[in-house]
CSV table of C-alpha atoms and ligand atoms in Angstrom, one decimal:
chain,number,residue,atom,x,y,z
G,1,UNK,CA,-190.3,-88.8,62.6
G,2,UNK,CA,-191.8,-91.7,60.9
G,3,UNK,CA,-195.4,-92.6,62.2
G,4,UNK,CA,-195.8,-95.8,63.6
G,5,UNK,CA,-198.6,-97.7,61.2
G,6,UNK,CA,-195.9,-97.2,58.8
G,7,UNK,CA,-193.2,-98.7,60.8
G,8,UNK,CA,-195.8,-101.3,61.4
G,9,UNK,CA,-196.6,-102.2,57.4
G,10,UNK,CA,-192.4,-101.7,56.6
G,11,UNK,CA,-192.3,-104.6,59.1
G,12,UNK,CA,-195.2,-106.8,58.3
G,13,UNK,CA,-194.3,-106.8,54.6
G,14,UNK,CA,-190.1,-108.1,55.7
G,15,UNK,CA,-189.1,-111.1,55.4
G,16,UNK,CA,-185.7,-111.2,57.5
G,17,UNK,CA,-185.7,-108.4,60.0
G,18,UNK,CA,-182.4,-107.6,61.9
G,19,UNK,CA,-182.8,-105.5,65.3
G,20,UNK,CA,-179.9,-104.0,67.5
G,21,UNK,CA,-180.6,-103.0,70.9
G,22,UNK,CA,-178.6,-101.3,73.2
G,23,UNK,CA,-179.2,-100.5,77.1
G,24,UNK,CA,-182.0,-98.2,76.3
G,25,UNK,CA,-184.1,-101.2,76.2
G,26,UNK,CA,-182.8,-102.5,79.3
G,27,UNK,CA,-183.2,-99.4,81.4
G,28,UNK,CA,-187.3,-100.0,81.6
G,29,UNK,CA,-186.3,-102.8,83.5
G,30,UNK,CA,-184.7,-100.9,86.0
G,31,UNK,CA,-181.0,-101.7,84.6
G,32,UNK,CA,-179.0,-98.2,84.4
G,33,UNK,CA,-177.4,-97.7,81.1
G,34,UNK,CA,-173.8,-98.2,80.8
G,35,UNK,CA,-172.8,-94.7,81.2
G,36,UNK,CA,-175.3,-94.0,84.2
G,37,UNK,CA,-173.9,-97.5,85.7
G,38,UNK,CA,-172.1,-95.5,87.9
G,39,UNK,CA,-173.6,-94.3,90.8
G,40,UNK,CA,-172.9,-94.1,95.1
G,41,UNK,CA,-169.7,-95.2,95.7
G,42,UNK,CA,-168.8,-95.5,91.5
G,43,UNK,CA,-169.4,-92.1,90.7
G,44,UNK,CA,-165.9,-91.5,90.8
G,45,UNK,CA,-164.8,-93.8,88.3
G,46,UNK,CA,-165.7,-93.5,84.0
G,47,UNK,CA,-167.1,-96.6,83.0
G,48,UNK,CA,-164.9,-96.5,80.0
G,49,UNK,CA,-161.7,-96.5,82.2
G,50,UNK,CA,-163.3,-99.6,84.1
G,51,UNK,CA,-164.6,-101.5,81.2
G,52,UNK,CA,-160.5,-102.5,80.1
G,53,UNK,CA,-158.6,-105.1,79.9
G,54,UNK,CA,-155.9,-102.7,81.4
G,55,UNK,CA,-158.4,-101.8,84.6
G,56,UNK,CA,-158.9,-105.7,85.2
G,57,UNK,CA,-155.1,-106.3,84.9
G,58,UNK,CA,-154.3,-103.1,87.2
G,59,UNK,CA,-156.5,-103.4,89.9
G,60,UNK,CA,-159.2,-106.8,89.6
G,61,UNK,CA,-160.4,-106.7,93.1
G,62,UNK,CA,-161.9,-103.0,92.1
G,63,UNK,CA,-163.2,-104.1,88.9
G,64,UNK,CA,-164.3,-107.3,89.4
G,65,UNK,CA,-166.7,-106.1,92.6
G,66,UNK,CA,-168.0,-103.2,90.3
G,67,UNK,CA,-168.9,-106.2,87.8
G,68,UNK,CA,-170.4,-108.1,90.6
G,69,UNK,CA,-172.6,-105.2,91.3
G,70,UNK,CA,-173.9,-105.1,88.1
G,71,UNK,CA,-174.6,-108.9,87.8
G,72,UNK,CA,-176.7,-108.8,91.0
G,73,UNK,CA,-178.6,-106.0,90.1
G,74,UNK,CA,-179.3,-107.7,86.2
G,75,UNK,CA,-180.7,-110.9,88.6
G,76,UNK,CA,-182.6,-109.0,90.4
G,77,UNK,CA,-184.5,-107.3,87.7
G,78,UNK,CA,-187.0,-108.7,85.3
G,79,UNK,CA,-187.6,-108.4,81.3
G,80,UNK,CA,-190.0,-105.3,80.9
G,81,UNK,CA,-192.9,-105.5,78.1
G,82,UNK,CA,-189.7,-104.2,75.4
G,83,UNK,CA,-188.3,-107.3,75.8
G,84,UNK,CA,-191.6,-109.2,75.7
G,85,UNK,CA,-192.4,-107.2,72.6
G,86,UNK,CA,-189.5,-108.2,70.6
G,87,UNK,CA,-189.7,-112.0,71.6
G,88,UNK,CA,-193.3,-112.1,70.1
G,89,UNK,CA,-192.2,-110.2,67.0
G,90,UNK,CA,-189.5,-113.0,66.9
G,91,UNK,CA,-192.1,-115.7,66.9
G,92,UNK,CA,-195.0,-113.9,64.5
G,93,UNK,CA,-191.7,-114.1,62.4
G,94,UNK,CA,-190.4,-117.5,62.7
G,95,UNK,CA,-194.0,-119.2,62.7
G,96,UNK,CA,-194.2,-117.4,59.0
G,97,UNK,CA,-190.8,-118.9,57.8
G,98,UNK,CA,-189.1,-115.4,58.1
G,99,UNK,CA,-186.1,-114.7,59.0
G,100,UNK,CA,-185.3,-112.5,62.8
G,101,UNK,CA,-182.5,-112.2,64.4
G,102,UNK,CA,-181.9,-110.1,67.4
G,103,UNK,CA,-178.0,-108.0,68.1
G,104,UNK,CA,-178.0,-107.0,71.6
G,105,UNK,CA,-175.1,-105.0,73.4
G,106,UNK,CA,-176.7,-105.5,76.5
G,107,UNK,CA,-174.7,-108.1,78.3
G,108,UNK,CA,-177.6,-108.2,81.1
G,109,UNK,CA,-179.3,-111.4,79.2
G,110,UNK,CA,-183.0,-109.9,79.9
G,111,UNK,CA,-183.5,-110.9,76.2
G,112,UNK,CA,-183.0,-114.2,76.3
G,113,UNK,CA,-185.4,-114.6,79.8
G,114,UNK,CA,-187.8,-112.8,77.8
G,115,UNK,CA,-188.2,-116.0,75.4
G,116,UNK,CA,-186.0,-114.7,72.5
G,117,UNK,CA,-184.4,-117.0,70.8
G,118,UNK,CA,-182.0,-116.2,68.0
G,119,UNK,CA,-179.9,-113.8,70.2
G,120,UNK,CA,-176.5,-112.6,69.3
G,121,UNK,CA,-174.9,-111.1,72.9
G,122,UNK,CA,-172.3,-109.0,70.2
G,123,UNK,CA,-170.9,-107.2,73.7
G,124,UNK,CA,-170.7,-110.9,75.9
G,125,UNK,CA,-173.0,-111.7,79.1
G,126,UNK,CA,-172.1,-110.3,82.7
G,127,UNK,CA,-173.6,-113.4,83.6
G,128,UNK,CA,-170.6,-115.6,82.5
G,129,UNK,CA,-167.3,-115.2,83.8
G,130,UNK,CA,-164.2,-117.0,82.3
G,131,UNK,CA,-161.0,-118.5,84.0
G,132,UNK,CA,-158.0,-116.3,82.7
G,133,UNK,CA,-155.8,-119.1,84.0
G,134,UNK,CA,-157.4,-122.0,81.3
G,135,UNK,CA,-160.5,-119.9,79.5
G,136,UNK,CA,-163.2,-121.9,81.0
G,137,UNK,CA,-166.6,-120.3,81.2
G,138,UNK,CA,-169.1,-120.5,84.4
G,139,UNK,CA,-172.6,-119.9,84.6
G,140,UNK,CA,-173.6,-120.5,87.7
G,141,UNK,CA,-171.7,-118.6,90.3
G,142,UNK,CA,-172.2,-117.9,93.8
G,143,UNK,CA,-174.1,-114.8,94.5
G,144,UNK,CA,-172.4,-112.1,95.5
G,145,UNK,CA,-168.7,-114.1,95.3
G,146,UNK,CA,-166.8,-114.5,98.1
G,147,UNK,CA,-163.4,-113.2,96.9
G,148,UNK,CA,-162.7,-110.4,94.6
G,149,UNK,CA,-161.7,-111.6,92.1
G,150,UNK,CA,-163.6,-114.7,92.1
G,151,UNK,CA,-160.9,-117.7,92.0
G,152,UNK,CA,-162.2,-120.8,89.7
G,153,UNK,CA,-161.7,-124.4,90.6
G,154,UNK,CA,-158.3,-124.2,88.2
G,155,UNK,CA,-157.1,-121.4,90.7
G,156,UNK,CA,-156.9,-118.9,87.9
G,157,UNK,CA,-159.0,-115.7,88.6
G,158,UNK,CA,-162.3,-115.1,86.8
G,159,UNK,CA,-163.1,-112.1,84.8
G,160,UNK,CA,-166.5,-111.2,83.5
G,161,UNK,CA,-167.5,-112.7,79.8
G,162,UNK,CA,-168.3,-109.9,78.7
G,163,UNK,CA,-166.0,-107.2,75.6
G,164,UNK,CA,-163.8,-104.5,77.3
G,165,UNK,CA,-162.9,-101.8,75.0
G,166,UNK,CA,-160.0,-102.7,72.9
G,167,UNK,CA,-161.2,-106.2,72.8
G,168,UNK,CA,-162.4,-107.5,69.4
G,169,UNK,CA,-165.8,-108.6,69.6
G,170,UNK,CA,-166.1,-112.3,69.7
G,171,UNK,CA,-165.1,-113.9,66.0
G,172,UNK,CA,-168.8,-115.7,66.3
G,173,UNK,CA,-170.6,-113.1,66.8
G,174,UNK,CA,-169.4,-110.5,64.2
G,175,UNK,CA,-170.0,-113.1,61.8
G,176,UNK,CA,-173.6,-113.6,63.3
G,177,UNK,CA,-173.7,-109.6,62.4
G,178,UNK,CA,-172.0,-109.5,59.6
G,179,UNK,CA,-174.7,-112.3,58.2
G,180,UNK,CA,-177.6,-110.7,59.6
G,181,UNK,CA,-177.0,-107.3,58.4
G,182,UNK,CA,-176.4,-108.0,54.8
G,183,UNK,CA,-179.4,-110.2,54.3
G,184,UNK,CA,-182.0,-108.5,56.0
G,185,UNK,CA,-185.0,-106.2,54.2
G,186,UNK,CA,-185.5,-104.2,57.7
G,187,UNK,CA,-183.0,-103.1,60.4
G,188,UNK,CA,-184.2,-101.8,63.9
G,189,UNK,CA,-181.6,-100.3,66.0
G,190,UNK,CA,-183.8,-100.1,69.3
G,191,UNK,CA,-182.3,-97.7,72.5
G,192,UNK,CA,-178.7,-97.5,71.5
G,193,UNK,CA,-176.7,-94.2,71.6
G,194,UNK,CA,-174.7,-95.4,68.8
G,195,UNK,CA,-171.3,-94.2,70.0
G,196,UNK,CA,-169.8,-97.8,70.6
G,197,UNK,CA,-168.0,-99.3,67.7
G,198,UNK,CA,-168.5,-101.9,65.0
G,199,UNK,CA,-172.4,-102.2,66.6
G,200,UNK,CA,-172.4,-98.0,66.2
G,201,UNK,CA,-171.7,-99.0,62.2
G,202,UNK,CA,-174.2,-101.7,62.4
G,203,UNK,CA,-176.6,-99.3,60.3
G,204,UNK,CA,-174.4,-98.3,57.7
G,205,UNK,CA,-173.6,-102.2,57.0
G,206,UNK,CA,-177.0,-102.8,56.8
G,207,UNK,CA,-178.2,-99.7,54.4
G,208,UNK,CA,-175.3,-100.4,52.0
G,209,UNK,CA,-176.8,-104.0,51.9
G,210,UNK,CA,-179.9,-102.4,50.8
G,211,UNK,CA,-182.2,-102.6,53.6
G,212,UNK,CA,-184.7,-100.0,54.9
G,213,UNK,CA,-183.3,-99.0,58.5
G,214,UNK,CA,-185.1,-97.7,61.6
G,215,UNK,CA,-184.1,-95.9,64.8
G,216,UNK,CA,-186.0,-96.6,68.1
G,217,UNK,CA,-184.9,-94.3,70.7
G,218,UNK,CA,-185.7,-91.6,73.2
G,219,UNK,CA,-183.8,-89.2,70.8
G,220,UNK,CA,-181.3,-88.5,68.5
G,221,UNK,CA,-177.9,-89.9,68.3
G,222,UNK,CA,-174.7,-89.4,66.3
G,223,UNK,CA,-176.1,-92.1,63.6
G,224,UNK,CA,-179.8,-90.8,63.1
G,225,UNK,CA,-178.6,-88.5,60.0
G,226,UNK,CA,-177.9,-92.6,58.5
G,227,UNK,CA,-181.1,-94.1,59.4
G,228,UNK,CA,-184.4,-93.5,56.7
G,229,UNK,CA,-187.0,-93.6,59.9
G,230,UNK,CA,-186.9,-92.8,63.3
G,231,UNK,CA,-189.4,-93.4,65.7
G,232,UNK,CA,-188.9,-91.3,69.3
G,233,UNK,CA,-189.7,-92.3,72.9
G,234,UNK,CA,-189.8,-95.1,75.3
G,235,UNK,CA,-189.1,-98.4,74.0
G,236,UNK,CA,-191.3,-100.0,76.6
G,237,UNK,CA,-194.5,-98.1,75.3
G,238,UNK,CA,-193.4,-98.3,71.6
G,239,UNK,CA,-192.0,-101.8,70.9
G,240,UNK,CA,-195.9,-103.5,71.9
G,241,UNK,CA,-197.6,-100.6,70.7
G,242,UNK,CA,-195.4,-101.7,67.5
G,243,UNK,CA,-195.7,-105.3,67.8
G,244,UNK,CA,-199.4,-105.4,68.1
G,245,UNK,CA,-199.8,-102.8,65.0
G,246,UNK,CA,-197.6,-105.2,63.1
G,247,UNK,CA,-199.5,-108.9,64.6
G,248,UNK,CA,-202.9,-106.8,62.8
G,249,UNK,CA,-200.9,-106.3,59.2
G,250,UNK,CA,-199.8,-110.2,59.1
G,251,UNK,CA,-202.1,-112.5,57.3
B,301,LIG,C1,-163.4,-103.4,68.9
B,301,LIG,C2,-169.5,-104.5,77.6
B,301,LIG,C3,-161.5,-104.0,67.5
B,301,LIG,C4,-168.7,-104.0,78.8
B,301,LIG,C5,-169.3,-102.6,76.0
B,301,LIG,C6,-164.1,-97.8,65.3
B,301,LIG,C7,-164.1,-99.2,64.9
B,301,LIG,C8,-163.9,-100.2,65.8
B,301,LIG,C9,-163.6,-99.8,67.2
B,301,LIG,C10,-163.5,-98.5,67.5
B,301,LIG,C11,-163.7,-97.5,66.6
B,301,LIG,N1,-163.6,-96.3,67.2
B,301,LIG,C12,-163.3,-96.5,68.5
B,301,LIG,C13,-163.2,-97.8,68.7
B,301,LIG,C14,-162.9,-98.4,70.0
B,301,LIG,C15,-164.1,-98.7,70.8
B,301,LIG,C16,-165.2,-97.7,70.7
B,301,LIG,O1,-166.1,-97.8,70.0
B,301,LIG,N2,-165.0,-96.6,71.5
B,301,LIG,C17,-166.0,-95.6,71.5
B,301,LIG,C18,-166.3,-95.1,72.9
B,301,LIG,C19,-165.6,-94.5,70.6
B,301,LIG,N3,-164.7,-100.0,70.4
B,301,LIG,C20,-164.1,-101.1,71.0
B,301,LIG,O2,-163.1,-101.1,71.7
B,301,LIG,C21,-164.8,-102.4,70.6
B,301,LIG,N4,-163.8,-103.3,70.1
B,301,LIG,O3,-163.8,-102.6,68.0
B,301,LIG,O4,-162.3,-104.3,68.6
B,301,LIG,C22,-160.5,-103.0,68.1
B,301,LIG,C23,-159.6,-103.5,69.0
B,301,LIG,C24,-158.6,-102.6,69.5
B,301,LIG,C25,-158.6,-101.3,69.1
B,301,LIG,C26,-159.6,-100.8,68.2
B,301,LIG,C27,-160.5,-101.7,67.7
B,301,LIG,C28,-165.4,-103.1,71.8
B,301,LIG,C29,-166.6,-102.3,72.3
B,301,LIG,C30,-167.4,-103.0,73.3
B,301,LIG,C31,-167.3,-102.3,74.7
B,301,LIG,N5,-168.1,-103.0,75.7
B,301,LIG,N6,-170.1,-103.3,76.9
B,301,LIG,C32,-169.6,-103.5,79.9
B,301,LIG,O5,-170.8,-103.5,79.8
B,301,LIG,O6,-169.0,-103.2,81.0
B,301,LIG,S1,-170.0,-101.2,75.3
B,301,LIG,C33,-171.2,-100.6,76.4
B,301,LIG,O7,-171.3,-99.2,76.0
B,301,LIG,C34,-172.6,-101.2,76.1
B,301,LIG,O8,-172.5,-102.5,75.8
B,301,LIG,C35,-173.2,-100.3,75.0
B,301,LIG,O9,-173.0,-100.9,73.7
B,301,LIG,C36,-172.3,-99.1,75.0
B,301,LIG,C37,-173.0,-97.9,75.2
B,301,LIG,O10,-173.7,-98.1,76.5
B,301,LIG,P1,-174.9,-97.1,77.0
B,301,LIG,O11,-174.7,-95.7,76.6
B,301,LIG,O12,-175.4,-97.5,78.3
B,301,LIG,O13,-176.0,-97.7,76.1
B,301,LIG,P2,-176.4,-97.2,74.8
B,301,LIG,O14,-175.3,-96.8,73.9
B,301,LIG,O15,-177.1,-98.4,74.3
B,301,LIG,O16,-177.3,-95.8,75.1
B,301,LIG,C38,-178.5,-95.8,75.7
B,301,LIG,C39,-179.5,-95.2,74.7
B,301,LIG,O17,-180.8,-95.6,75.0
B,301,LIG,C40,-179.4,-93.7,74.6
B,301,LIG,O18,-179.4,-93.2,73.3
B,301,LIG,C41,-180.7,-93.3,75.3
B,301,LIG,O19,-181.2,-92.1,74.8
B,301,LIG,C42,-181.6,-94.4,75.0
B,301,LIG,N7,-182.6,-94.7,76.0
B,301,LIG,C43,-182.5,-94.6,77.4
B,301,LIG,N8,-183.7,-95.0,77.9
B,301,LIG,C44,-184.5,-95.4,76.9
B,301,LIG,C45,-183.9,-95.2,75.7
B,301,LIG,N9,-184.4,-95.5,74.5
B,301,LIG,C46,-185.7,-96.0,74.5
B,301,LIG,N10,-186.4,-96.2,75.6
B,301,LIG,C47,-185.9,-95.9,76.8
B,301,LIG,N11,-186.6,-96.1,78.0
């Protein structure tokens, strides 16, 4: 494990930095990760079964409540001091002409209420929900809804904006990546388990571009053996322990 004054002076001396976060950073605030996103009367189901376009088409009533769930409980929680962390790395960054851009597979949009700003949401938002009868996106939905599914004003049902597996990531957005990660001096892959595909590959892209990679996270995963550093525990401690150790190193 690399020490975290060095992760510190890697980072201070970058001039585009590219981080991926996964629901490790989330869960400080209180948001269960996607395989723990199961509990009471979920337990029965794997979130990878749910998490289809097949689910949704088979039984929407089931899967759209299970997504409602998830969207109340994301409104009800708050950005922890990860989150905070990152959006004032994001700013030492952009006041200093360099370049940060922030991949998140959380679809929980904690980073963007946090006050970051160049967010790619590479996995969608659980916050919008799109008409399958004429692809309209909504933002501001009732809370919970009132039918499952929720029925738009088109009278198609709604689904949640977010990627099922199976479903490409959204053509914007893996160009966003695809930019990001082979430009950058410095990638951060921050509370990920690395199992989910392309953003699992993320690091690979990024080393082959040349850039010095890092791995944030409580511990290993299947991609450590890719990464050059890692740096182990919680993301809410580390990331403003990290932040402010960097803040010291920028002139
Ligand atoms: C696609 C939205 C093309 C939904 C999600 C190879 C290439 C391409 C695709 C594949 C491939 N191999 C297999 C595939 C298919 C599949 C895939 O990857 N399957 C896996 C299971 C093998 N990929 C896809 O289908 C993708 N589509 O590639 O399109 C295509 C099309 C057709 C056929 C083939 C290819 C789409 C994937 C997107 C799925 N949608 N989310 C929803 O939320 O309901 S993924 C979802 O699970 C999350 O977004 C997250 O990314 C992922 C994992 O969730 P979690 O485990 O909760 O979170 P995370 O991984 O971040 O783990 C938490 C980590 O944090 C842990 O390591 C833990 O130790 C750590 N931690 C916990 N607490 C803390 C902490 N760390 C620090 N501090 C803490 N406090």
């Amino acid at each position: 494990m690399t020490d975290i004054a060095d992760i510190a002076e890697l980072i201070a001396g970058a001039d585009h930095i590219a981080v991926n976060t996964g629901a490790g950073v989330s869960a400080e605030s209180g948001i269960p990760t996607f395989r723990d996103a199961l509990e009471g009367l979920w337990a029965k189901y794997d979130p990878q079964e749910l998490a289809t376009p097949e689910a949704y088409a088979r039984d929407p009533e089931l899967v759209t409540r299970w997504y409602d769930e998830r969207r109340q409980k994301v409104l009800a929680c708050a950005p922890n001091p990860g989150h905070h962390a990152l959006a004032q790395l994001e700013a030492l960054f952009t006041e200093r002409k360099r370049r940060f851009v922030l991949l998140t597979q959380n679809v929980d949009g904690l980073h963007v209420r946090a006050g970051s700003r160049n967010v790619v949401e590479v996995h969608g938002s659980l916050i919008t929900w799109r008409c399958t009868k004429t692809g309209a996106t909504y933002h501001d939905l009732p809370v919970p809804f009132d039918t499952y599914p929720p029925i738009s004003d088109a009278g198609g049902p709604l689904r949640p904006g977010v990627v099922w597996f199976g479903e490409s990531l959204p053509a914007d957005a893996l160009e966003a990546s695809f930019e990001a990660l082979s430009t950058c001096d410095v990638y951060l892959a921050i509370g990920t388990s690395g199992v989910v595909f392309p953003a699992a590959g993320f690091v690979e892209q990024a080393r082959s571009a040349g850039a010095t990679t890092v791995e944030i996270n409580l511990d290993d995963t299947p991609m450590t053996r890719v990464f050059h550093h890692t740096l182990r525990g919680k993301s809410g401690e580390l990331l403003p322990a990290l932040v402010e150790q960097v803040r010291a190193r920028l002139v």
